[in-house]
mmCIF file of C-alpha atoms and ligand atoms in Angstrom:
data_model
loop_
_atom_site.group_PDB
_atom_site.id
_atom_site.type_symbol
_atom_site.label_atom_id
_atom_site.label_comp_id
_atom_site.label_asym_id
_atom_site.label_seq_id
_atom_site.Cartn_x
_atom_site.Cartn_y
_atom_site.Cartn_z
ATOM 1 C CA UNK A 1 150.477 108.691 83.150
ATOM 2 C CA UNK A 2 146.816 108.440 83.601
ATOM 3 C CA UNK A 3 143.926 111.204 83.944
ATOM 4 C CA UNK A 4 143.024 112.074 87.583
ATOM 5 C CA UNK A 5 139.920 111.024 86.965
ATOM 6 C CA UNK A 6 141.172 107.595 86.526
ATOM 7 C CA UNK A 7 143.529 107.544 89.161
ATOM 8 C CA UNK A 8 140.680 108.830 91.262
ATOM 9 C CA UNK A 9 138.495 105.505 90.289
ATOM 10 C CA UNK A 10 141.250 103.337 90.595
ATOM 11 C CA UNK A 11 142.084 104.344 94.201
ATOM 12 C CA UNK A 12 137.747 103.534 94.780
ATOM 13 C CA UNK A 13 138.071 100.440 93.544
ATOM 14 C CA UNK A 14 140.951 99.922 95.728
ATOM 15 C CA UNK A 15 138.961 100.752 98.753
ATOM 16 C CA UNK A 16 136.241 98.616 97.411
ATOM 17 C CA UNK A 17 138.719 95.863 97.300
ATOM 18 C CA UNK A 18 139.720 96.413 100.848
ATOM 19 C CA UNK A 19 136.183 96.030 101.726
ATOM 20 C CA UNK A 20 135.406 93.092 100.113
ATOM 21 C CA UNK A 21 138.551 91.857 101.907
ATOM 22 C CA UNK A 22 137.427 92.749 105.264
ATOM 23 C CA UNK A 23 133.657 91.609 104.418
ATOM 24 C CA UNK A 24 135.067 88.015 104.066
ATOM 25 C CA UNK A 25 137.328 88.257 106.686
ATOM 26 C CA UNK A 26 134.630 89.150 108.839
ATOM 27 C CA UNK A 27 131.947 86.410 107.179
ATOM 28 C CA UNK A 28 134.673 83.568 107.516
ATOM 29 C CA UNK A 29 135.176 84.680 111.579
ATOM 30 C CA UNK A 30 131.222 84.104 111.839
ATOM 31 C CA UNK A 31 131.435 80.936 110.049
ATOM 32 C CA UNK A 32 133.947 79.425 112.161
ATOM 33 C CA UNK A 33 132.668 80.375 115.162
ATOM 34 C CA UNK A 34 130.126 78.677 114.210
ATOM 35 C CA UNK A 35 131.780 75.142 113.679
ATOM 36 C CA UNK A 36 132.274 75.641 110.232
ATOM 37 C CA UNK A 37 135.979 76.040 110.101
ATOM 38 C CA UNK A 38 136.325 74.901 106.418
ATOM 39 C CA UNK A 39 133.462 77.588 105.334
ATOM 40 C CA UNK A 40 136.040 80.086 107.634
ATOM 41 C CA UNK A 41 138.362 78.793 105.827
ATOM 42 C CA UNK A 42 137.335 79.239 102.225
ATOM 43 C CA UNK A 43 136.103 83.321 103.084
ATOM 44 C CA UNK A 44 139.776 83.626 104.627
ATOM 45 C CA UNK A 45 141.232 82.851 101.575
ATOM 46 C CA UNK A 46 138.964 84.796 99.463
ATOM 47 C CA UNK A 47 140.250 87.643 101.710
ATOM 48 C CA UNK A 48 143.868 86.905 100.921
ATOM 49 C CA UNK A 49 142.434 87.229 97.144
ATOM 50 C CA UNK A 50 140.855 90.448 97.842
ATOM 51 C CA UNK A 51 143.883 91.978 98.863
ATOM 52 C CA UNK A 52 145.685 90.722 96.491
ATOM 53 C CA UNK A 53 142.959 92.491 93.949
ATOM 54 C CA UNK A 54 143.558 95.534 95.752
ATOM 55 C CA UNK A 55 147.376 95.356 95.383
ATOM 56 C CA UNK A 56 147.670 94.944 91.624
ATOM 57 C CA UNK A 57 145.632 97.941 92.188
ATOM 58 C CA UNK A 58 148.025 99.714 93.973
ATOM 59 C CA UNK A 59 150.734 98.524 91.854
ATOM 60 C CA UNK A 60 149.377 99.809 88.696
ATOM 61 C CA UNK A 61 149.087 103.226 90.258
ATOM 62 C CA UNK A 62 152.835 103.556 91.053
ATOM 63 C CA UNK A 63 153.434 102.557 87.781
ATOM 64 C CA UNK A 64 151.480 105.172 86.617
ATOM 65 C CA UNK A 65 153.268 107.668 88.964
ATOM 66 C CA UNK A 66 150.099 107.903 90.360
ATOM 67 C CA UNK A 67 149.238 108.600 93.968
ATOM 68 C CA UNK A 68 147.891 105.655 96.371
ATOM 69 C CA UNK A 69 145.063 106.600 98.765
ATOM 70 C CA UNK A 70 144.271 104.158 101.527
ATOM 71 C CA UNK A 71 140.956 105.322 102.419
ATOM 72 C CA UNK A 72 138.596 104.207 105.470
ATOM 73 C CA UNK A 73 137.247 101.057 105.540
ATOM 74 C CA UNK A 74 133.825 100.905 106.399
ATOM 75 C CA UNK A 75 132.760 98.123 109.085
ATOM 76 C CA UNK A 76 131.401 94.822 106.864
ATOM 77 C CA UNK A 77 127.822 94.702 106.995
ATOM 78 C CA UNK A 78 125.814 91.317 107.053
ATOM 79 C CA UNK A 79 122.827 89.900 107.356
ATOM 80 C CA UNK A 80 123.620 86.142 107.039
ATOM 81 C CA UNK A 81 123.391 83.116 109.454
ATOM 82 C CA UNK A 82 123.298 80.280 107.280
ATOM 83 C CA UNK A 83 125.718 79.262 104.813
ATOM 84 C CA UNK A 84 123.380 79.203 101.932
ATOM 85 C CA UNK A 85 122.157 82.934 102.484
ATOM 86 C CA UNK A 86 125.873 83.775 103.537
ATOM 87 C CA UNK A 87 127.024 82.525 99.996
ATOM 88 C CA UNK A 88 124.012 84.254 98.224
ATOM 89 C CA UNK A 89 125.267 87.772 100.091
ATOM 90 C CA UNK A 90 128.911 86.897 98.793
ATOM 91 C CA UNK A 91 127.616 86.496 95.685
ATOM 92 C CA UNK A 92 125.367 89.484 95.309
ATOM 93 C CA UNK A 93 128.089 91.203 96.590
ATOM 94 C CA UNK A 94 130.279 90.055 93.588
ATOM 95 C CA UNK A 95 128.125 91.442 91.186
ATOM 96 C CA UNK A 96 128.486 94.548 92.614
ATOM 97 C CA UNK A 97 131.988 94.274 91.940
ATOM 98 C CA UNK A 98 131.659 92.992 88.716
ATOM 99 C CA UNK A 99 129.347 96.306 87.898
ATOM 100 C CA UNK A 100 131.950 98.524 89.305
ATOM 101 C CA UNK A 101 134.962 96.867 87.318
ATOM 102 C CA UNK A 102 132.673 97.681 84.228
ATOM 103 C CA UNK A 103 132.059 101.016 84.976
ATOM 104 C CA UNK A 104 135.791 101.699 84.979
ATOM 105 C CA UNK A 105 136.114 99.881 81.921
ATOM 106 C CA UNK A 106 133.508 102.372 80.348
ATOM 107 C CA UNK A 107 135.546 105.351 81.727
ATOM 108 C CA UNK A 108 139.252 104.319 80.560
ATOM 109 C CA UNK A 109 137.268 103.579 76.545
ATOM 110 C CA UNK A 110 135.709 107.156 77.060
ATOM 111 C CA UNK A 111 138.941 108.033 78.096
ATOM 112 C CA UNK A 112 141.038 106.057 75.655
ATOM 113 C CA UNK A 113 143.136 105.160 78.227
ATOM 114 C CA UNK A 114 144.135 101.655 76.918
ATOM 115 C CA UNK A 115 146.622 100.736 79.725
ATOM 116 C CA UNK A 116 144.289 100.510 82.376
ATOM 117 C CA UNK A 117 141.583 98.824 80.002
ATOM 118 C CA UNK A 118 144.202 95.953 79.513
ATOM 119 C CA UNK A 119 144.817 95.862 83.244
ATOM 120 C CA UNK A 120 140.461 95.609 83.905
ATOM 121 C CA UNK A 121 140.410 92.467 81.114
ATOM 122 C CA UNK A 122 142.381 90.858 83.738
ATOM 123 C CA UNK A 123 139.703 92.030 86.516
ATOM 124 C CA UNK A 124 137.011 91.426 84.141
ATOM 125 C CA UNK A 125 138.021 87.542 83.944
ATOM 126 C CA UNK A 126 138.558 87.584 87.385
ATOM 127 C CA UNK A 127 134.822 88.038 88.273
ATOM 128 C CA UNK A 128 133.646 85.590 85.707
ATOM 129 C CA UNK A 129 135.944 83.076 87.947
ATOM 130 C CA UNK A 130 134.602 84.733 91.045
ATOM 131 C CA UNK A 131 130.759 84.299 90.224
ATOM 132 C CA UNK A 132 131.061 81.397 88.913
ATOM 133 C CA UNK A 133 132.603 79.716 91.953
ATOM 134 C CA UNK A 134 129.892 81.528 94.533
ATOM 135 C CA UNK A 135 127.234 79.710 92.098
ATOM 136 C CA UNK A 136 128.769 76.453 91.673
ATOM 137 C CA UNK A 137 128.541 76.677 95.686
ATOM 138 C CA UNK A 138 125.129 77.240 96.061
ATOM 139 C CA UNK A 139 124.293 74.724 93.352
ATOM 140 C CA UNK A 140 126.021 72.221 95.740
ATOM 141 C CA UNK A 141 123.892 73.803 98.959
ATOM 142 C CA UNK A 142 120.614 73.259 96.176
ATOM 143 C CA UNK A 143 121.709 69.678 95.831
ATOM 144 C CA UNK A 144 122.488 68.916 98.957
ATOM 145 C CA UNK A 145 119.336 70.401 100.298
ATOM 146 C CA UNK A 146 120.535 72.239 102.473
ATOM 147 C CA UNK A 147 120.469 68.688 104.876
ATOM 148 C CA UNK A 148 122.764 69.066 108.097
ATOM 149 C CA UNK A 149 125.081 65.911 106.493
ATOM 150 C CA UNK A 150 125.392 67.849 103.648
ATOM 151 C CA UNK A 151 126.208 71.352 104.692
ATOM 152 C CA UNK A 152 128.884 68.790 106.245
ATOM 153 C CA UNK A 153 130.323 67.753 103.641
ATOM 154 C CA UNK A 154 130.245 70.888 101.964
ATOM 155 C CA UNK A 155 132.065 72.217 105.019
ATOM 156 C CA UNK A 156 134.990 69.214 104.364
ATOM 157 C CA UNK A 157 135.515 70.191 100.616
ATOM 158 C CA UNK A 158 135.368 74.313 101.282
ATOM 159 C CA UNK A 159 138.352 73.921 103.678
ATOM 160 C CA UNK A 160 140.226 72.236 101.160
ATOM 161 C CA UNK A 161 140.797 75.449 98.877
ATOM 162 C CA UNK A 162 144.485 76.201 99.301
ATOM 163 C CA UNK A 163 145.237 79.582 100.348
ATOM 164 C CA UNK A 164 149.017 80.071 99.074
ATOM 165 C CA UNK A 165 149.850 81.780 101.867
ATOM 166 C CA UNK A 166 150.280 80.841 105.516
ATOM 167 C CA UNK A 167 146.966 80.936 107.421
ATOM 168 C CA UNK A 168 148.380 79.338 110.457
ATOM 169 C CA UNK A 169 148.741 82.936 112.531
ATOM 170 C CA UNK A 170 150.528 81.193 115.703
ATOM 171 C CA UNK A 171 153.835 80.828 113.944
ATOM 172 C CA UNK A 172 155.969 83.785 112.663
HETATM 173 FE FE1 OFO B 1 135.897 89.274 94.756
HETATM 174 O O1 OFO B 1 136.482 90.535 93.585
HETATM 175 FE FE2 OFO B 1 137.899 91.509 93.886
HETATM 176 O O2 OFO B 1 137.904 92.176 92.220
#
């Protein structure tokens, strides 16, 4: 069983999850209305990801006997138009992420709650993965230089990320 408190956090983070779901989901619908289907293809499978963060979330809290809370989601907000500024917005926004994820690490050590600071090493390893792969993108916008062929290309190799799930919506 775990504190409140923690449970508390845990269902945050779980709404924080959500968001960053629904922030991608919305960022990839932008991107491949704009053409760039494999850039909407690469933020639909980061949402898939999302939830799934959310979910071992979720899990965890049954298995804790605690209670889930599915709070609101608030409406993604964006500024981006171009990929390169759209990547540097998913990016910022994973460090927010990371931050959070630490914070509940500080609270479960204050807490000495030891089960859900072995679940958060998985999280924390998670957003080393996650940052790294935002920055390894814009390194290949840098490179590129941001050139229309490029941003191409880039395009090609984004929408070859395999999702693991179906993303073809007009079968059942
Ligand atoms: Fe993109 O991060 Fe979840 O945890």
């Amino acid at each position: 069983m775990i504190s409140q408190k923690m449970a508390d956090r845990v269902n945050l983070q779980i709404n924080r999850e959500m968001y960053s779901a629904y922030l991608y989901l919305a960022m990839g619908a932008q991107m491949t209305e704009a053409g760039y289907t494999g850039v909407g293809k690469w933020l639909t499978v980061q949402y898939h990801e999302e939830m799934f963060h959310a979910m071992k979330f979720a899990k965890y809290l049954e298995d804790q006997s605690a209670t889930v809370k599915y709070a609101k989601i608030d409406e993604p907000k964006f500024k981006a138009t171009t990929i390169k500024d759209l990547f540097q917005e998913v990016y910022e926004h994973e460090k927010f992420v990371t931050a959070s994820i630490r914070e509940m690490v500080e609270l479960a050590r204050a807490e000495k709650d030891y089960a859900t600071e072995g679940l958060l090493a998985w999280y924390i390893d998670e957003q080393v993965e996650e940052e790294k792969n935002d920055l390894e993108i814009l390194q290949a916008i840098d490179l590129l230089g941001n050139s229309a062929q490029g941003l191409f290309m880039l395009n090609i190799e984004l929408g070859k990320r395999d999702a693991g799930v179906t993303l073809d919506f007009t079968k059942i």
